[in-house]
């Protein structure tokens, strides 16, 4: 299939919601069935410098200032947008990104309590104002998230149920505020059922 333009699709939700599983399934579907060029990336931790920033953010076990954490996520995002996302979208590819700006609003804003308006301005700066064409939030309750995460937790996953619940409510608020861009999928169902919904949403874009 020949695309008239590139597309940027982001995958969001609380830890363990299943977004990485769904992103991989969609990438295979788009490549194998639709025959389109797909680039997969993630935040934090895009290929290259992003991987180093991801290590700083998730593995450090000392105290981290919320502001420092926020700027590291934003620095990682700027690198991902400039080096990976924008060049691929401009050459008419489909970019799938595991977490993006809404993670900062949900985790640093609704989770840690940083100012949401300021975060929105900083997100725009880091992305050079690019907005995803579609954002899918994989919604699960906190209990399901904790079960799917298993026993090994990184620094942010270790925050616990109350934090995750605020983050989840943050995501649902974002979806209400931007219904055209942001779609919520019930991700407590089977992997196959969720995949079908994802394909339907993405095909409406083309
Ligand atoms: P995330 O990227 O949101 O952290 P993953 O895709 O890595 O989530 O999934 C977390 C765990 O949950 C993995 O072990 C995965 O196999 C499992 N999982 C993903 N989707 C589902 C689902 N719909 N039902 C049950 N388990 C799932
Ligand atoms: P990730 O590895 O994608 O989490 P998971 O696969 O467990 O869902 O992301 C790492 C963590 O970083 C995750 O707990 C969410 C957090 N995060 C933020 O707090 N703010 C951000 O802006 C981003 C991109 C991620």
PDB file of C-alpha atoms and ligand atoms in Angstrom:
ATOM      1  CA  UNK A   1       0.000   0.000   0.000  1.00  0.00           C
ATOM      2  CA  UNK A   2       1.312   3.449  -0.922  1.00  0.00           C
ATOM      3  CA  UNK A   3       0.743   6.051   1.778  1.00  0.00           C
ATOM      4  CA  UNK A   4       0.073   9.659   0.774  1.00  0.00           C
ATOM      5  CA  UNK A   5       1.704  10.844   3.996  1.00  0.00           C
ATOM      6  CA  UNK A   6       3.463   9.515   7.050  1.00  0.00           C
ATOM      7  CA  UNK A   7       1.663   8.771  10.323  1.00  0.00           C
ATOM      8  CA  UNK A   8       2.693   8.973  13.958  1.00  0.00           C
ATOM      9  CA  UNK A   9       0.811   6.656  16.325  1.00  0.00           C
ATOM     10  CA  UNK A  10       1.486   6.500  20.063  1.00  0.00           C
ATOM     11  CA  UNK A  11       0.713   3.733  22.571  1.00  0.00           C
ATOM     12  CA  UNK A  12      -0.110   4.729  26.127  1.00  0.00           C
ATOM     13  CA  UNK A  13      -1.360   3.317  29.414  1.00  0.00           C
ATOM     14  CA  UNK A  14      -0.240   2.374  32.897  1.00  0.00           C
ATOM     15  CA  UNK A  15       2.614  -0.093  33.357  1.00  0.00           C
ATOM     16  CA  UNK A  16       1.750  -3.651  32.322  1.00  0.00           C
ATOM     17  CA  UNK A  17      -1.363  -2.606  30.329  1.00  0.00           C
ATOM     18  CA  UNK A  18      -0.135  -4.584  27.315  1.00  0.00           C
ATOM     19  CA  UNK A  19       0.761  -1.707  24.983  1.00  0.00           C
ATOM     20  CA  UNK A  20       4.133  -3.177  23.916  1.00  0.00           C
ATOM     21  CA  UNK A  21       2.484  -6.493  22.990  1.00  0.00           C
ATOM     22  CA  UNK A  22      -0.114  -4.609  20.918  1.00  0.00           C
ATOM     23  CA  UNK A  23       2.430  -2.351  19.243  1.00  0.00           C
ATOM     24  CA  UNK A  24       4.426  -5.377  18.063  1.00  0.00           C
ATOM     25  CA  UNK A  25       1.277  -7.101  16.744  1.00  0.00           C
ATOM     26  CA  UNK A  26       0.247  -3.964  14.870  1.00  0.00           C
ATOM     27  CA  UNK A  27       3.746  -3.532  13.402  1.00  0.00           C
ATOM     28  CA  UNK A  28       3.643  -7.116  12.061  1.00  0.00           C
ATOM     29  CA  UNK A  29       0.139  -6.585  10.661  1.00  0.00           C
ATOM     30  CA  UNK A  30       1.067  -3.328   8.909  1.00  0.00           C
ATOM     31  CA  UNK A  31       4.232  -4.816   7.410  1.00  0.00           C
ATOM     32  CA  UNK A  32       2.901  -8.248   6.443  1.00  0.00           C
ATOM     33  CA  UNK A  33      -0.710  -7.499   5.469  1.00  0.00           C
ATOM     34  CA  UNK A  34      -0.611  -3.854   4.388  1.00  0.00           C
ATOM     35  CA  UNK A  35       2.942  -3.865   3.055  1.00  0.00           C
ATOM     36  CA  UNK A  36       3.842  -0.465   4.500  1.00  0.00           C
ATOM     37  CA  UNK A  37       7.112   0.767   5.990  1.00  0.00           C
ATOM     38  CA  UNK A  38       6.917   0.839   9.788  1.00  0.00           C
ATOM     39  CA  UNK A  39       9.368   2.252  12.301  1.00  0.00           C
ATOM     40  CA  UNK A  40       9.069   1.239  15.967  1.00  0.00           C
ATOM     41  CA  UNK A  41      10.445   3.412  18.699  1.00  0.00           C
ATOM     42  CA  UNK A  42       9.865   4.063  22.398  1.00  0.00           C
ATOM     43  CA  UNK A  43      10.178   6.647  25.149  1.00  0.00           C
ATOM     44  CA  UNK A  44      12.241   6.581  27.158  1.00  0.00           C
ATOM     45  CA  UNK A  45      14.860   4.611  25.294  1.00  0.00           C
ATOM     46  CA  UNK A  46      14.851   5.188  21.537  1.00  0.00           C
ATOM     47  CA  UNK A  47      17.801   3.634  19.710  1.00  0.00           C
ATOM     48  CA  UNK A  48      21.094   5.444  20.433  1.00  0.00           C
ATOM     49  CA  UNK A  49      21.402   8.125  23.102  1.00  0.00           C
ATOM     50  CA  UNK A  50      17.839   7.373  24.251  1.00  0.00           C
ATOM     51  CA  UNK A  51      19.017   4.012  25.598  1.00  0.00           C
ATOM     52  CA  UNK A  52      21.523   5.788  27.861  1.00  0.00           C
ATOM     53  CA  UNK A  53      18.878   8.237  29.111  1.00  0.00           C
ATOM     54  CA  UNK A  54      16.503   5.302  29.806  1.00  0.00           C
ATOM     55  CA  UNK A  55      19.176   3.710  31.992  1.00  0.00           C
ATOM     56  CA  UNK A  56      19.564   6.960  33.976  1.00  0.00           C
ATOM     57  CA  UNK A  57      15.809   7.272  34.456  1.00  0.00           C
ATOM     58  CA  UNK A  58      14.861   3.736  35.398  1.00  0.00           C
ATOM     59  CA  UNK A  59      17.909   2.115  37.014  1.00  0.00           C
ATOM     60  CA  UNK A  60      19.204   4.830  39.352  1.00  0.00           C
ATOM     61  CA  UNK A  61      18.329   3.807  42.894  1.00  0.00           C
ATOM     62  CA  UNK A  62      19.039   7.079  44.758  1.00  0.00           C
ATOM     63  CA  UNK A  63      16.623   9.963  45.300  1.00  0.00           C
ATOM     64  CA  UNK A  64      15.561  11.762  42.084  1.00  0.00           C
ATOM     65  CA  UNK A  65      14.133  15.272  41.939  1.00  0.00           C
ATOM     66  CA  UNK A  66      10.764  15.270  40.072  1.00  0.00           C
ATOM     67  CA  UNK A  67      12.037  18.212  37.979  1.00  0.00           C
ATOM     68  CA  UNK A  68      15.190  16.331  37.016  1.00  0.00           C
ATOM     69  CA  UNK A  69      13.106  13.284  36.090  1.00  0.00           C
ATOM     70  CA  UNK A  70      10.833  15.482  33.953  1.00  0.00           C
ATOM     71  CA  UNK A  71      13.736  17.084  32.068  1.00  0.00           C
ATOM     72  CA  UNK A  72      15.321  13.688  31.388  1.00  0.00           C
ATOM     73  CA  UNK A  73      12.053  12.402  29.876  1.00  0.00           C
ATOM     74  CA  UNK A  74      11.827  15.584  27.797  1.00  0.00           C
ATOM     75  CA  UNK A  75      15.461  15.329  26.654  1.00  0.00           C
ATOM     76  CA  UNK A  76      14.872  11.734  25.608  1.00  0.00           C
ATOM     77  CA  UNK A  77      11.720  12.838  23.732  1.00  0.00           C
ATOM     78  CA  UNK A  78      13.538  15.615  21.860  1.00  0.00           C
ATOM     79  CA  UNK A  79      16.177  13.128  20.694  1.00  0.00           C
ATOM     80  CA  UNK A  80      13.505  10.603  19.608  1.00  0.00           C
ATOM     81  CA  UNK A  81      11.516  13.231  17.684  1.00  0.00           C
ATOM     82  CA  UNK A  82      14.507  14.780  15.917  1.00  0.00           C
ATOM     83  CA  UNK A  83      16.477  11.635  15.127  1.00  0.00           C
ATOM     84  CA  UNK A  84      13.767   9.019  14.553  1.00  0.00           C
ATOM     85  CA  UNK A  85      10.144  10.207  14.417  1.00  0.00           C
ATOM     86  CA  UNK A  86      10.284  13.308  12.223  1.00  0.00           C
ATOM     87  CA  UNK A  87      12.623  11.892   9.539  1.00  0.00           C
ATOM     88  CA  UNK A  88      10.467   8.740   9.248  1.00  0.00           C
ATOM     89  CA  UNK A  89       7.111  10.558   9.124  1.00  0.00           C
ATOM     90  CA  UNK A  90       8.516  12.984   6.560  1.00  0.00           C
ATOM     91  CA  UNK A  91       9.515  10.035   4.357  1.00  0.00           C
ATOM     92  CA  UNK A  92       5.931   8.678   4.510  1.00  0.00           C
ATOM     93  CA  UNK A  93       6.493   5.878   6.983  1.00  0.00           C
ATOM     94  CA  UNK A  94       4.281   4.843   9.861  1.00  0.00           C
ATOM     95  CA  UNK A  95       5.961   5.469  13.201  1.00  0.00           C
ATOM     96  CA  UNK A  96       4.715   3.500  16.207  1.00  0.00           C
ATOM     97  CA  UNK A  97       5.931   4.877  19.523  1.00  0.00           C
ATOM     98  CA  UNK A  98       5.648   3.086  22.881  1.00  0.00           C
ATOM     99  CA  UNK A  99       4.810   6.034  25.213  1.00  0.00           C
ATOM    100  CA  UNK A 100       5.109   9.730  24.341  1.00  0.00           C
ATOM    101  CA  UNK A 101       3.885  13.129  25.591  1.00  0.00           C
ATOM    102  CA  UNK A 102       0.777  11.781  27.348  1.00  0.00           C
ATOM    103  CA  UNK A 103       3.014   9.677  29.621  1.00  0.00           C
ATOM    104  CA  UNK A 104       4.561  12.892  30.935  1.00  0.00           C
ATOM    105  CA  UNK A 105       1.151  14.463  31.542  1.00  0.00           C
ATOM    106  CA  UNK A 106      -0.172  11.295  33.199  1.00  0.00           C
ATOM    107  CA  UNK A 107       2.909  10.292  35.288  1.00  0.00           C
ATOM    108  CA  UNK A 108       4.668  13.586  36.058  1.00  0.00           C
ATOM    109  CA  UNK A 109       1.466  15.659  36.022  1.00  0.00           C
ATOM    110  CA  UNK A 110      -1.359  13.554  37.470  1.00  0.00           C
ATOM    111  CA  UNK A 111       1.021  11.112  39.227  1.00  0.00           C
ATOM    112  CA  UNK A 112       3.713  13.365  40.723  1.00  0.00           C
ATOM    113  CA  UNK A 113       1.659  16.546  40.803  1.00  0.00           C
ATOM    114  CA  UNK A 114       3.745  18.784  38.505  1.00  0.00           C
ATOM    115  CA  UNK A 115       1.886  21.631  36.775  1.00  0.00           C
ATOM    116  CA  UNK A 116       0.008  20.283  33.741  1.00  0.00           C
ATOM    117  CA  UNK A 117      -0.006  23.523  31.774  1.00  0.00           C
ATOM    118  CA  UNK A 118       3.758  23.862  32.165  1.00  0.00           C
ATOM    119  CA  UNK A 119       4.257  20.221  31.172  1.00  0.00           C
ATOM    120  CA  UNK A 120       2.115  20.776  28.066  1.00  0.00           C
ATOM    121  CA  UNK A 121       4.277  23.739  27.011  1.00  0.00           C
ATOM    122  CA  UNK A 122       7.487  21.779  27.624  1.00  0.00           C
ATOM    123  CA  UNK A 123       6.122  18.798  25.678  1.00  0.00           C
ATOM    124  CA  UNK A 124       5.445  21.091  22.707  1.00  0.00           C
ATOM    125  CA  UNK A 125       8.994  22.398  22.883  1.00  0.00           C
ATOM    126  CA  UNK A 126      10.466  18.877  23.013  1.00  0.00           C
ATOM    127  CA  UNK A 127       8.369  17.668  20.062  1.00  0.00           C
ATOM    128  CA  UNK A 128       8.745  20.823  17.923  1.00  0.00           C
ATOM    129  CA  UNK A 129       4.923  20.897  18.116  1.00  0.00           C
ATOM    130  CA  UNK A 130       4.409  17.572  16.353  1.00  0.00           C
ATOM    131  CA  UNK A 131       1.284  15.835  17.627  1.00  0.00           C
ATOM    132  CA  UNK A 132       0.475  12.162  17.131  1.00  0.00           C
ATOM    133  CA  UNK A 133      -2.120  11.427  14.430  1.00  0.00           C
ATOM    134  CA  UNK A 134      -3.578   8.824  16.781  1.00  0.00           C
ATOM    135  CA  UNK A 135      -2.978   7.899  20.420  1.00  0.00           C
ATOM    136  CA  UNK A 136      -4.340   4.666  21.843  1.00  0.00           C
ATOM    137  CA  UNK A 137      -4.717   4.322  25.590  1.00  0.00           C
ATOM    138  CA  UNK A 138      -4.806   0.703  26.748  1.00  0.00           C
ATOM    139  CA  UNK A 139      -6.966   0.974  29.828  1.00  0.00           C
ATOM    140  CA  UNK A 140      -6.675  -1.585  32.628  1.00  0.00           C
ATOM    141  CA  UNK A 141      -7.466  -1.420  36.341  1.00  0.00           C
ATOM    142  CA  UNK A 142      -4.507  -1.159  38.702  1.00  0.00           C
ATOM    143  CA  UNK A 143      -4.928  -4.751  39.936  1.00  0.00           C
ATOM    144  CA  UNK A 144      -4.551  -6.106  36.394  1.00  0.00           C
ATOM    145  CA  UNK A 145      -1.569  -3.837  35.812  1.00  0.00           C
ATOM    146  CA  UNK A 146       0.201  -5.058  38.956  1.00  0.00           C
ATOM    147  CA  UNK A 147      -0.469  -8.716  38.047  1.00  0.00           C
ATOM    148  CA  UNK A 148       0.831  -8.302  34.491  1.00  0.00           C
ATOM    149  CA  UNK A 149       3.941  -6.433  35.662  1.00  0.00           C
ATOM    150  CA  UNK A 150       5.203  -9.433  37.642  1.00  0.00           C
ATOM    151  CA  UNK A 151       7.720  -9.178  40.450  1.00  0.00           C
ATOM    152  CA  UNK A 152      10.587  -7.202  38.879  1.00  0.00           C
ATOM    153  CA  UNK A 153       9.823  -3.457  39.119  1.00  0.00           C
ATOM    154  CA  UNK A 154      11.872  -0.517  37.842  1.00  0.00           C
ATOM    155  CA  UNK A 155      12.071   2.741  39.819  1.00  0.00           C
ATOM    156  CA  UNK A 156       8.773   4.157  38.527  1.00  0.00           C
ATOM    157  CA  UNK A 157       6.844   0.861  38.495  1.00  0.00           C
ATOM    158  CA  UNK A 158       7.736   0.502  42.180  1.00  0.00           C
ATOM    159  CA  UNK A 159       5.585   3.560  43.089  1.00  0.00           C
ATOM    160  CA  UNK A 160       2.580   1.371  43.962  1.00  0.00           C
ATOM    161  CA  UNK A 161      -1.176   1.184  43.505  1.00  0.00           C
ATOM    162  CA  UNK A 162      -2.228   4.674  44.606  1.00  0.00           C
ATOM    163  CA  UNK A 163       0.249   6.336  42.237  1.00  0.00           C
ATOM    164  CA  UNK A 164      -0.840   4.099  39.335  1.00  0.00           C
ATOM    165  CA  UNK A 165      -4.471   4.901  40.026  1.00  0.00           C
ATOM    166  CA  UNK A 166      -3.787   8.648  39.733  1.00  0.00           C
ATOM    167  CA  UNK A 167      -1.891   8.011  36.507  1.00  0.00           C
ATOM    168  CA  UNK A 168      -4.773   5.945  35.116  1.00  0.00           C
ATOM    169  CA  UNK A 169      -7.288   8.688  35.961  1.00  0.00           C
ATOM    170  CA  UNK A 170      -4.935  11.175  34.310  1.00  0.00           C
ATOM    171  CA  UNK A 171      -4.990   9.187  31.090  1.00  0.00           C
ATOM    172  CA  UNK A 172      -8.797   9.000  31.137  1.00  0.00           C
ATOM    173  CA  UNK A 173      -8.966  12.776  31.637  1.00  0.00           C
ATOM    174  CA  UNK A 174      -6.631  13.357  28.671  1.00  0.00           C
ATOM    175  CA  UNK A 175      -8.876  11.128  26.515  1.00  0.00           C
ATOM    176  CA  UNK A 176     -11.947  13.183  27.482  1.00  0.00           C
ATOM    177  CA  UNK A 177     -10.167  16.423  26.631  1.00  0.00           C
ATOM    178  CA  UNK A 178      -8.876  15.292  23.222  1.00  0.00           C
ATOM    179  CA  UNK A 179     -11.411  12.769  21.872  1.00  0.00           C
ATOM    180  CA  UNK A 180     -10.356  13.169  18.220  1.00  0.00           C
ATOM    181  CA  UNK A 181      -6.728  12.222  18.795  1.00  0.00           C
ATOM    182  CA  UNK A 182      -6.976   9.935  21.821  1.00  0.00           C
ATOM    183  CA  UNK A 183      -8.935   6.648  21.857  1.00  0.00           C
ATOM    184  CA  UNK A 184      -9.378   4.391  24.872  1.00  0.00           C
ATOM    185  CA  UNK A 185      -9.472   0.602  24.486  1.00  0.00           C
ATOM    186  CA  UNK A 186     -10.552  -1.818  27.221  1.00  0.00           C
ATOM    187  CA  UNK A 187      -7.270  -3.730  27.577  1.00  0.00           C
ATOM    188  CA  UNK A 188      -8.471  -6.243  30.169  1.00  0.00           C
ATOM    189  CA  UNK A 189      -9.722  -8.473  27.303  1.00  0.00           C
ATOM    190  CA  UNK A 190      -7.792 -11.065  25.273  1.00  0.00           C
ATOM    191  CA  UNK A 191      -4.775 -10.054  23.180  1.00  0.00           C
ATOM    192  CA  UNK A 192      -6.676 -10.953  19.974  1.00  0.00           C
ATOM    193  CA  UNK A 193      -9.786  -8.919  20.803  1.00  0.00           C
ATOM    194  CA  UNK A 194      -7.677  -5.880  21.621  1.00  0.00           C
ATOM    195  CA  UNK A 195      -5.628  -6.297  18.431  1.00  0.00           C
ATOM    196  CA  UNK A 196      -8.830  -6.221  16.324  1.00  0.00           C
ATOM    197  CA  UNK A 197      -9.852  -2.905  17.905  1.00  0.00           C
ATOM    198  CA  UNK A 198      -6.365  -1.485  17.308  1.00  0.00           C
ATOM    199  CA  UNK A 199      -6.458  -2.460  13.625  1.00  0.00           C
ATOM    200  CA  UNK A 200      -9.914  -0.851  13.249  1.00  0.00           C
ATOM    201  CA  UNK A 201      -8.722   2.412  14.760  1.00  0.00           C
ATOM    202  CA  UNK A 202      -5.578   2.518  12.635  1.00  0.00           C
ATOM    203  CA  UNK A 203      -7.342   1.668   9.378  1.00  0.00           C
ATOM    204  CA  UNK A 204      -9.693   4.614   9.884  1.00  0.00           C
ATOM    205  CA  UNK A 205      -6.631   6.858   9.627  1.00  0.00           C
ATOM    206  CA  UNK A 206      -5.670   5.877   6.067  1.00  0.00           C
TER     207      UNK A 206
HETATM  208  P1  LIG B   1       3.412  -2.844  28.778  1.00  0.00           P
HETATM  209  O1  LIG B   1       4.268  -2.568  27.583  1.00  0.00           O
HETATM  210  O2  LIG B   1       2.168  -2.052  28.790  1.00  0.00           O
HETATM  211  O3  LIG B   1       4.171  -2.793  30.065  1.00  0.00           O
HETATM  212  P2  LIG B   1       3.430  -5.634  27.907  1.00  0.00           P
HETATM  213  O4  LIG B   1       2.901  -5.675  26.520  1.00  0.00           O
HETATM  214  O5  LIG B   1       4.909  -5.757  28.104  1.00  0.00           O
HETATM  215  O6  LIG B   1       2.876  -4.350  28.662  1.00  0.00           O
HETATM  216  O7  LIG B   1       2.650  -6.764  28.730  1.00  0.00           O
HETATM  217  C1  LIG B   1       2.908  -7.006  30.113  1.00  0.00           C
HETATM  218  C2  LIG B   1       2.632  -8.501  30.384  1.00  0.00           C
HETATM  219  O8  LIG B   1       1.244  -8.777  30.232  1.00  0.00           O
HETATM  220  C3  LIG B   1       3.370  -9.449  29.441  1.00  0.00           C
HETATM  221  O9  LIG B   1       3.757 -10.597  30.163  1.00  0.00           O
HETATM  222  C4  LIG B   1       2.321  -9.778  28.384  1.00  0.00           C
HETATM  223  O10 LIG B   1       2.530 -11.033  27.808  1.00  0.00           O
HETATM  224  C5  LIG B   1       1.042  -9.760  29.216  1.00  0.00           C
HETATM  225  N1  LIG B   1      -0.148  -9.334  28.436  1.00  0.00           N
HETATM  226  C6  LIG B   1      -0.209  -8.388  27.475  1.00  0.00           C
HETATM  227  N2  LIG B   1      -1.471  -8.248  27.014  1.00  0.00           N
HETATM  228  C7  LIG B   1      -2.236  -9.117  27.701  1.00  0.00           C
HETATM  229  C8  LIG B   1      -3.649  -9.445  27.686  1.00  0.00           C
HETATM  230  N3  LIG B   1      -4.511  -8.820  26.893  1.00  0.00           N
HETATM  231  N4  LIG B   1      -4.079 -10.391  28.533  1.00  0.00           N
HETATM  232  C9  LIG B   1      -3.215 -11.008  29.374  1.00  0.00           C
HETATM  233  N5  LIG B   1      -1.881 -10.759  29.442  1.00  0.00           N
HETATM  234  C10 LIG B   1      -1.393  -9.824  28.625  1.00  0.00           C
HETATM  235  P1  LIG B   2       8.107   1.610  29.970  1.00  0.00           P
HETATM  236  O1  LIG B   2       9.303   0.778  30.030  1.00  0.00           O
HETATM  237  O2  LIG B   2       7.476   1.857  28.664  1.00  0.00           O
HETATM  238  O3  LIG B   2       7.066   1.019  30.962  1.00  0.00           O
HETATM  239  P2  LIG B   2       6.195  -0.297  30.886  1.00  0.00           P
HETATM  240  O4  LIG B   2       6.633  -1.135  29.730  1.00  0.00           O
HETATM  241  O5  LIG B   2       6.489  -0.928  32.220  1.00  0.00           O
HETATM  242  O6  LIG B   2       4.817   0.202  30.790  1.00  0.00           O
HETATM  243  O7  LIG B   2       8.349   3.041  30.614  1.00  0.00           O
HETATM  244  C1  LIG B   2       9.145   3.195  31.719  1.00  0.00           C
HETATM  245  C2  LIG B   2       8.513   4.031  32.798  1.00  0.00           C
HETATM  246  O8  LIG B   2       8.665   5.431  32.530  1.00  0.00           O
HETATM  247  C3  LIG B   2       7.025   3.797  33.024  1.00  0.00           C
HETATM  248  O9  LIG B   2       6.845   3.489  34.389  1.00  0.00           O
HETATM  249  C4  LIG B   2       6.391   5.155  32.737  1.00  0.00           C
HETATM  250  C5  LIG B   2       7.515   6.140  32.917  1.00  0.00           C
HETATM  251  N1  LIG B   2       7.405   7.378  32.118  1.00  0.00           N
HETATM  252  C6  LIG B   2       7.146   8.583  32.775  1.00  0.00           C
HETATM  253  O10 LIG B   2       6.987   8.616  34.008  1.00  0.00           O
HETATM  254  N2  LIG B   2       7.090   9.739  32.039  1.00  0.00           N
HETATM  255  C7  LIG B   2       7.292   9.763  30.690  1.00  0.00           C
HETATM  256  O11 LIG B   2       7.220  10.842  30.059  1.00  0.00           O
HETATM  257  C8  LIG B   2       7.555   8.511  30.033  1.00  0.00           C
HETATM  258  C9  LIG B   2       7.789   8.497  28.549  1.00  0.00           C
HETATM  259  C10 LIG B   2       7.600   7.342  30.779  1.00  0.00           C
END
